[in-house]
mmCIF file with all atom_site columns, C-alpha atoms in Angstrom:
data_model
loop_
_atom_site.group_PDB
_atom_site.id
_atom_site.type_symbol
_atom_site.label_atom_id
_atom_site.label_alt_id
_atom_site.label_comp_id
_atom_site.label_asym_id
_atom_site.label_entity_id
_atom_site.label_seq_id
_atom_site.pdbx_PDB_ins_code
_atom_site.Cartn_x
_atom_site.Cartn_y
_atom_site.Cartn_z
_atom_site.occupancy
_atom_site.B_iso_or_equiv
_atom_site.pdbx_formal_charge
_atom_site.auth_seq_id
_atom_site.auth_comp_id
_atom_site.auth_asym_id
_atom_site.auth_atom_id
_atom_site.pdbx_PDB_model_num
ATOM 1   C CA . MET A 1 1   ? 57.914 136.345 193.102 1.00 94.00 ? 77  MET A CA 1
ATOM 2   C CA . LYS A 1 2   ? 55.647 137.870 195.747 1.00 96.00 ? 78  LYS A CA 1
ATOM 3   C CA . LYS A 1 3   ? 56.994 139.999 198.589 1.00 95.00 ? 79  LYS A CA 1
ATOM 4   C CA . VAL A 1 4   ? 55.750 142.486 201.155 1.00 96.00 ? 80  VAL A CA 1
ATOM 5   C CA . SER A 1 5   ? 56.948 146.026 200.488 1.00 96.00 ? 81  SER A CA 1
ATOM 6   C CA . PHE A 1 6   ? 56.314 149.629 201.469 1.00 97.00 ? 82  PHE A CA 1
ATOM 7   C CA . ALA A 1 7   ? 56.941 152.864 199.546 1.00 97.00 ? 83  ALA A CA 1
ATOM 8   C CA . GLU A 1 8   ? 56.346 155.302 202.423 1.00 97.00 ? 84  GLU A CA 1
ATOM 9   C CA . PHE A 1 9   ? 56.818 155.204 206.170 1.00 97.00 ? 85  PHE A CA 1
ATOM 10  C CA . GLY A 1 10  ? 53.760 154.606 208.323 1.00 97.00 ? 86  GLY A CA 1
ATOM 11  C CA . GLY A 1 11  ? 51.517 152.025 209.943 1.00 96.00 ? 87  GLY A CA 1
ATOM 12  C CA . PRO A 1 12  ? 50.501 148.592 208.668 1.00 96.00 ? 88  PRO A CA 1
ATOM 13  C CA . ASP A 1 13  ? 48.358 150.200 205.961 1.00 97.00 ? 89  ASP A CA 1
ATOM 14  C CA . VAL A 1 14  ? 51.508 151.135 203.966 1.00 98.00 ? 90  VAL A CA 1
ATOM 15  C CA . LEU A 1 15  ? 52.361 147.432 203.460 1.00 97.00 ? 91  LEU A CA 1
ATOM 16  C CA . HIS A 1 16  ? 51.537 145.897 200.097 1.00 97.00 ? 92  HIS A CA 1
ATOM 17  C CA . LEU A 1 17  ? 51.996 142.446 198.589 1.00 97.00 ? 93  LEU A CA 1
ATOM 18  C CA . ILE A 1 18  ? 53.726 143.057 195.265 1.00 97.00 ? 94  ILE A CA 1
ATOM 19  C CA . ASP A 1 19  ? 55.304 141.173 192.388 1.00 97.00 ? 95  ASP A CA 1
ATOM 20  C CA . ALA A 1 20  ? 59.083 141.607 192.509 1.00 95.00 ? 96  ALA A CA 1
ATOM 21  C CA . GLU A 1 21  ? 62.213 140.309 190.819 1.00 93.00 ? 97  GLU A CA 1
ATOM 22  C CA . GLU A 1 22  ? 63.665 137.259 192.495 1.00 92.00 ? 98  GLU A CA 1
ATOM 23  C CA . PRO A 1 23  ? 66.906 137.938 194.367 1.00 90.00 ? 99  PRO A CA 1
ATOM 24  C CA . HIS A 1 24  ? 69.959 135.982 193.250 1.00 89.00 ? 100 HIS A CA 1
ATOM 25  C CA . ALA A 1 25  ? 73.007 134.778 195.102 1.00 86.00 ? 101 ALA A CA 1
ATOM 26  C CA . GLY A 1 26  ? 75.928 137.002 194.157 1.00 84.00 ? 102 GLY A CA 1
ATOM 27  C CA . PRO A 1 27  ? 79.487 136.572 195.426 1.00 85.00 ? 103 PRO A CA 1
ATOM 28  C CA . GLY A 1 28  ? 79.527 135.463 199.067 1.00 79.00 ? 104 GLY A CA 1
ATOM 29  C CA . ARG A 1 29  ? 75.730 135.194 199.166 1.00 80.00 ? 105 ARG A CA 1
ATOM 30  C CA . ILE A 1 30  ? 73.110 132.492 199.153 1.00 81.00 ? 106 ILE A CA 1
ATOM 31  C CA . ARG A 1 31  ? 69.452 132.567 198.233 1.00 84.00 ? 107 ARG A CA 1
ATOM 32  C CA . ILE A 1 32  ? 66.848 130.764 200.277 1.00 83.00 ? 108 ILE A CA 1
ATOM 33  C CA . ALA A 1 33  ? 63.356 129.691 199.326 1.00 87.00 ? 109 ALA A CA 1
ATOM 34  C CA . VAL A 1 34  ? 61.556 131.105 202.359 1.00 87.00 ? 110 VAL A CA 1
ATOM 35  C CA . ARG A 1 35  ? 59.428 128.541 204.196 1.00 86.00 ? 111 ARG A CA 1
ATOM 36  C CA . ALA A 1 36  ? 58.677 130.587 207.339 1.00 86.00 ? 112 ALA A CA 1
ATOM 37  C CA . ALA A 1 37  ? 59.173 134.245 208.235 1.00 86.00 ? 113 ALA A CA 1
ATOM 38  C CA . GLY A 1 38  ? 58.757 136.077 211.499 1.00 85.00 ? 114 GLY A CA 1
ATOM 39  C CA . VAL A 1 39  ? 57.842 139.628 212.385 1.00 87.00 ? 115 VAL A CA 1
ATOM 40  C CA . ASN A 1 40  ? 59.496 141.275 215.353 1.00 85.00 ? 116 ASN A CA 1
ATOM 41  C CA . PRO A 1 41  ? 59.319 144.782 216.877 1.00 91.00 ? 117 PRO A CA 1
ATOM 42  C CA . VAL A 1 42  ? 62.246 146.111 214.853 1.00 88.00 ? 118 VAL A CA 1
ATOM 43  C CA . ASP A 1 43  ? 60.296 145.361 211.647 1.00 90.00 ? 119 ASP A CA 1
ATOM 44  C CA . TRP A 1 44  ? 57.514 147.795 212.506 1.00 91.00 ? 120 TRP A CA 1
ATOM 45  C CA . ARG A 1 45  ? 60.011 150.367 213.783 1.00 94.00 ? 121 ARG A CA 1
ATOM 46  C CA . VAL A 1 46  ? 61.814 150.205 210.426 1.00 93.00 ? 122 VAL A CA 1
ATOM 47  C CA . ARG A 1 47  ? 58.480 150.483 208.582 1.00 95.00 ? 123 ARG A CA 1
ATOM 48  C CA . GLU A 1 48  ? 57.548 153.558 210.647 1.00 96.00 ? 124 GLU A CA 1
ATOM 49  C CA . GLY A 1 49  ? 60.930 155.210 209.938 1.00 95.00 ? 125 GLY A CA 1
ATOM 50  C CA . GLN A 1 50  ? 62.101 155.080 213.564 1.00 96.00 ? 126 GLN A CA 1
ATOM 51  C CA . MET A 1 51  ? 65.345 153.212 212.778 1.00 92.00 ? 127 MET A CA 1
ATOM 52  C CA . LEU A 1 52  ? 66.834 155.360 210.002 1.00 92.00 ? 128 LEU A CA 1
ATOM 53  C CA . LYS A 1 53  ? 69.976 156.240 211.993 1.00 92.00 ? 129 LYS A CA 1
ATOM 54  C CA . VAL A 1 54  ? 70.916 152.578 212.521 1.00 87.00 ? 130 VAL A CA 1
ATOM 55  C CA . HIS A 1 55  ? 69.032 150.988 209.617 1.00 80.00 ? 131 HIS A CA 1
ATOM 56  C CA . PRO A 1 56  ? 69.136 153.425 206.678 1.00 86.00 ? 132 PRO A CA 1
ATOM 57  C CA . LEU A 1 57  ? 67.070 152.358 203.726 1.00 88.00 ? 133 LEU A CA 1
ATOM 58  C CA . GLU A 1 58  ? 65.882 153.540 200.381 1.00 91.00 ? 134 GLU A CA 1
ATOM 59  C CA . LEU A 1 59  ? 62.190 153.360 199.530 1.00 95.00 ? 135 LEU A CA 1
ATOM 60  C CA . PRO A 1 60  ? 60.496 151.301 198.307 1.00 95.00 ? 136 PRO A CA 1
ATOM 61  C CA . ALA A 1 61  ? 61.823 148.675 200.695 1.00 93.00 ? 137 ALA A CA 1
ATOM 62  C CA . GLY A 1 62  ? 61.082 145.116 201.679 1.00 92.00 ? 138 GLY A CA 1
ATOM 63  C CA . VAL A 1 63  ? 60.084 143.922 205.121 1.00 90.00 ? 139 VAL A CA 1
ATOM 64  C CA . GLY A 1 64  ? 61.476 141.296 207.452 1.00 88.00 ? 140 GLY A CA 1
ATOM 65  C CA . LEU A 1 65  ? 64.711 140.335 209.150 1.00 81.00 ? 141 LEU A CA 1
ATOM 66  C CA . ASP A 1 66  ? 64.033 136.755 210.194 1.00 80.00 ? 142 ASP A CA 1
ATOM 67  C CA . ALA A 1 67  ? 63.165 133.685 208.142 1.00 81.00 ? 143 ALA A CA 1
ATOM 68  C CA . ALA A 1 68  ? 63.883 130.025 207.643 1.00 80.00 ? 144 ALA A CA 1
ATOM 69  C CA . GLY A 1 69  ? 64.138 128.338 204.292 1.00 81.00 ? 145 GLY A CA 1
ATOM 70  C CA . VAL A 1 70  ? 66.011 125.992 202.030 1.00 81.00 ? 146 VAL A CA 1
ATOM 71  C CA . VAL A 1 71  ? 69.125 127.103 200.176 1.00 82.00 ? 147 VAL A CA 1
ATOM 72  C CA . ASP A 1 72  ? 68.288 127.008 196.465 1.00 84.00 ? 148 ASP A CA 1
ATOM 73  C CA . GLU A 1 73  ? 71.137 129.082 195.007 1.00 84.00 ? 149 GLU A CA 1
ATOM 74  C CA . VAL A 1 74  ? 74.750 129.492 196.125 1.00 81.00 ? 150 VAL A CA 1
ATOM 75  C CA . GLY A 1 75  ? 76.955 132.338 194.914 1.00 82.00 ? 151 GLY A CA 1
ATOM 76  C CA . GLU A 1 76  ? 80.672 132.212 194.233 1.00 81.00 ? 152 GLU A CA 1
ATOM 77  C CA . ALA A 1 77  ? 82.815 132.051 197.385 1.00 69.00 ? 153 ALA A CA 1
ATOM 78  C CA . ALA A 1 78  ? 79.832 131.059 199.557 1.00 67.00 ? 154 ALA A CA 1
ATOM 79  C CA . ARG A 1 79  ? 81.691 128.049 200.906 1.00 59.00 ? 155 ARG A CA 1
ATOM 80  C CA . LEU A 1 80  ? 80.380 125.467 203.363 1.00 55.00 ? 156 LEU A CA 1
ATOM 81  C CA . ILE A 1 81  ? 76.808 126.097 202.269 1.00 58.00 ? 157 ILE A CA 1
ATOM 82  C CA . SER A 1 82  ? 75.182 123.614 199.917 1.00 57.00 ? 158 SER A CA 1
ATOM 83  C CA . LEU A 1 83  ? 71.931 123.446 198.010 1.00 58.00 ? 159 LEU A CA 1
ATOM 84  C CA . GLY A 1 84  ? 69.067 121.933 199.936 1.00 62.00 ? 160 GLY A CA 1
ATOM 85  C CA . ARG A 1 85  ? 70.428 122.851 203.384 1.00 60.00 ? 161 ARG A CA 1
ATOM 86  C CA . LEU A 1 86  ? 68.088 124.558 205.833 1.00 57.00 ? 162 LEU A CA 1
ATOM 87  C CA . HIS A 1 87  ? 69.273 128.116 206.503 1.00 55.00 ? 163 HIS A CA 1
ATOM 88  C CA . ILE A 1 88  ? 67.990 130.606 209.027 1.00 54.00 ? 164 ILE A CA 1
ATOM 89  C CA . PRO A 1 89  ? 69.358 134.098 208.295 1.00 52.00 ? 165 PRO A CA 1
ATOM 90  C CA . VAL A 1 90  ? 69.216 136.875 210.853 1.00 44.00 ? 166 VAL A CA 1
ATOM 91  C CA . GLN A 1 91  ? 70.059 140.068 208.977 1.00 54.00 ? 167 GLN A CA 1
ATOM 92  C CA . ARG A 1 92  ? 68.661 142.635 206.542 1.00 56.00 ? 168 ARG A CA 1
ATOM 93  C CA . SER A 1 93  ? 67.342 140.140 204.041 1.00 66.00 ? 169 SER A CA 1
ATOM 94  C CA . TYR A 1 94  ? 63.759 141.418 203.591 1.00 82.00 ? 170 TYR A CA 1
ATOM 95  C CA . THR A 1 95  ? 62.416 138.005 204.401 1.00 82.00 ? 171 THR A CA 1
ATOM 96  C CA . LEU A 1 96  ? 58.655 138.520 204.013 1.00 87.00 ? 172 LEU A CA 1
ATOM 97  C CA . ALA A 1 97  ? 58.952 137.164 200.493 1.00 90.00 ? 173 ALA A CA 1
ATOM 98  C CA . GLU A 1 98  ? 59.015 133.895 198.606 1.00 87.00 ? 174 GLU A CA 1
ATOM 99  C CA . ALA A 1 99  ? 62.824 134.092 198.371 1.00 88.00 ? 175 ALA A CA 1
ATOM 100 C CA . ALA A 1 100 ? 65.531 136.049 200.184 1.00 84.00 ? 176 ALA A CA 1
ATOM 101 C CA . ALA A 1 101 ? 69.252 136.569 199.535 1.00 82.00 ? 177 ALA A CA 1
ATOM 102 C CA . ALA A 1 102 ? 71.575 136.405 202.516 1.00 75.00 ? 178 ALA A CA 1
ATOM 103 C CA . HIS A 1 103 ? 75.253 137.171 203.057 1.00 70.00 ? 179 HIS A CA 1
ATOM 104 C CA . THR A 1 104 ? 77.490 134.371 204.179 1.00 64.00 ? 180 THR A CA 1
ATOM 105 C CA . ASP A 1 105 ? 81.213 133.905 204.583 1.00 50.00 ? 181 ASP A CA 1
ATOM 106 C CA . SER A 1 106 ? 83.637 131.012 204.613 1.00 35.00 ? 182 SER A CA 1
ATOM 107 C CA . GLN A 1 107 ? 82.584 130.053 208.156 1.00 36.00 ? 183 GLN A CA 1
ATOM 108 C CA . ALA A 1 108 ? 79.228 128.332 208.191 1.00 40.00 ? 184 ALA A CA 1
ATOM 109 C CA . GLY A 1 109 ? 77.118 129.635 211.023 1.00 42.00 ? 185 GLY A CA 1
ATOM 110 C CA . HIS A 1 110 ? 78.056 133.296 210.594 1.00 39.00 ? 186 HIS A CA 1
ATOM 111 C CA . SER A 1 111 ? 76.657 135.995 208.362 1.00 38.00 ? 187 SER A CA 1
ATOM 112 C CA . ARG A 1 112 ? 78.195 139.450 208.466 1.00 36.00 ? 188 ARG A CA 1
ATOM 113 C CA . GLY A 1 113 ? 79.079 138.930 212.093 1.00 34.00 ? 189 GLY A CA 1
ATOM 114 C CA . ARG A 1 114 ? 75.547 137.886 213.071 1.00 37.00 ? 190 ARG A CA 1
ATOM 115 C CA . ARG A 1 115 ? 74.620 134.365 214.118 1.00 38.00 ? 191 ARG A CA 1
ATOM 116 C CA . VAL A 1 116 ? 72.785 132.149 211.683 1.00 42.00 ? 192 VAL A CA 1
ATOM 117 C CA . MET A 1 117 ? 71.863 128.513 211.953 1.00 43.00 ? 193 MET A CA 1
ATOM 118 C CA . VAL A 1 118 ? 72.712 126.075 209.197 1.00 41.00 ? 194 VAL A CA 1
ATOM 119 C CA . LEU A 1 119 ? 71.325 122.568 209.727 1.00 39.00 ? 195 LEU A CA 1
#
């Protein structure tokens, strides 16, 4: 799988397209095949190391918080989500990739307290 990653904090030049292991849907998680991903200001702040107090991360790290895709793997206890459904996660999923794993709970439409859209 391809994903965008960085191994040091800095500007856009620290971003690299790399081969990575595909994420899998563990307990309470789903995996989406990413069809569209967005970049917002918090993404570059994270990449520059400006968000470490509220968004701690270990390097190397992936990039992206927002994406839309199709659910292609459902973990145990990820109820009310089914394969083939469109899912738009809004969380730390590192979504600038071909696939992203996202937390879910027993209430469709919520993910770790943050709104998601399931169509």
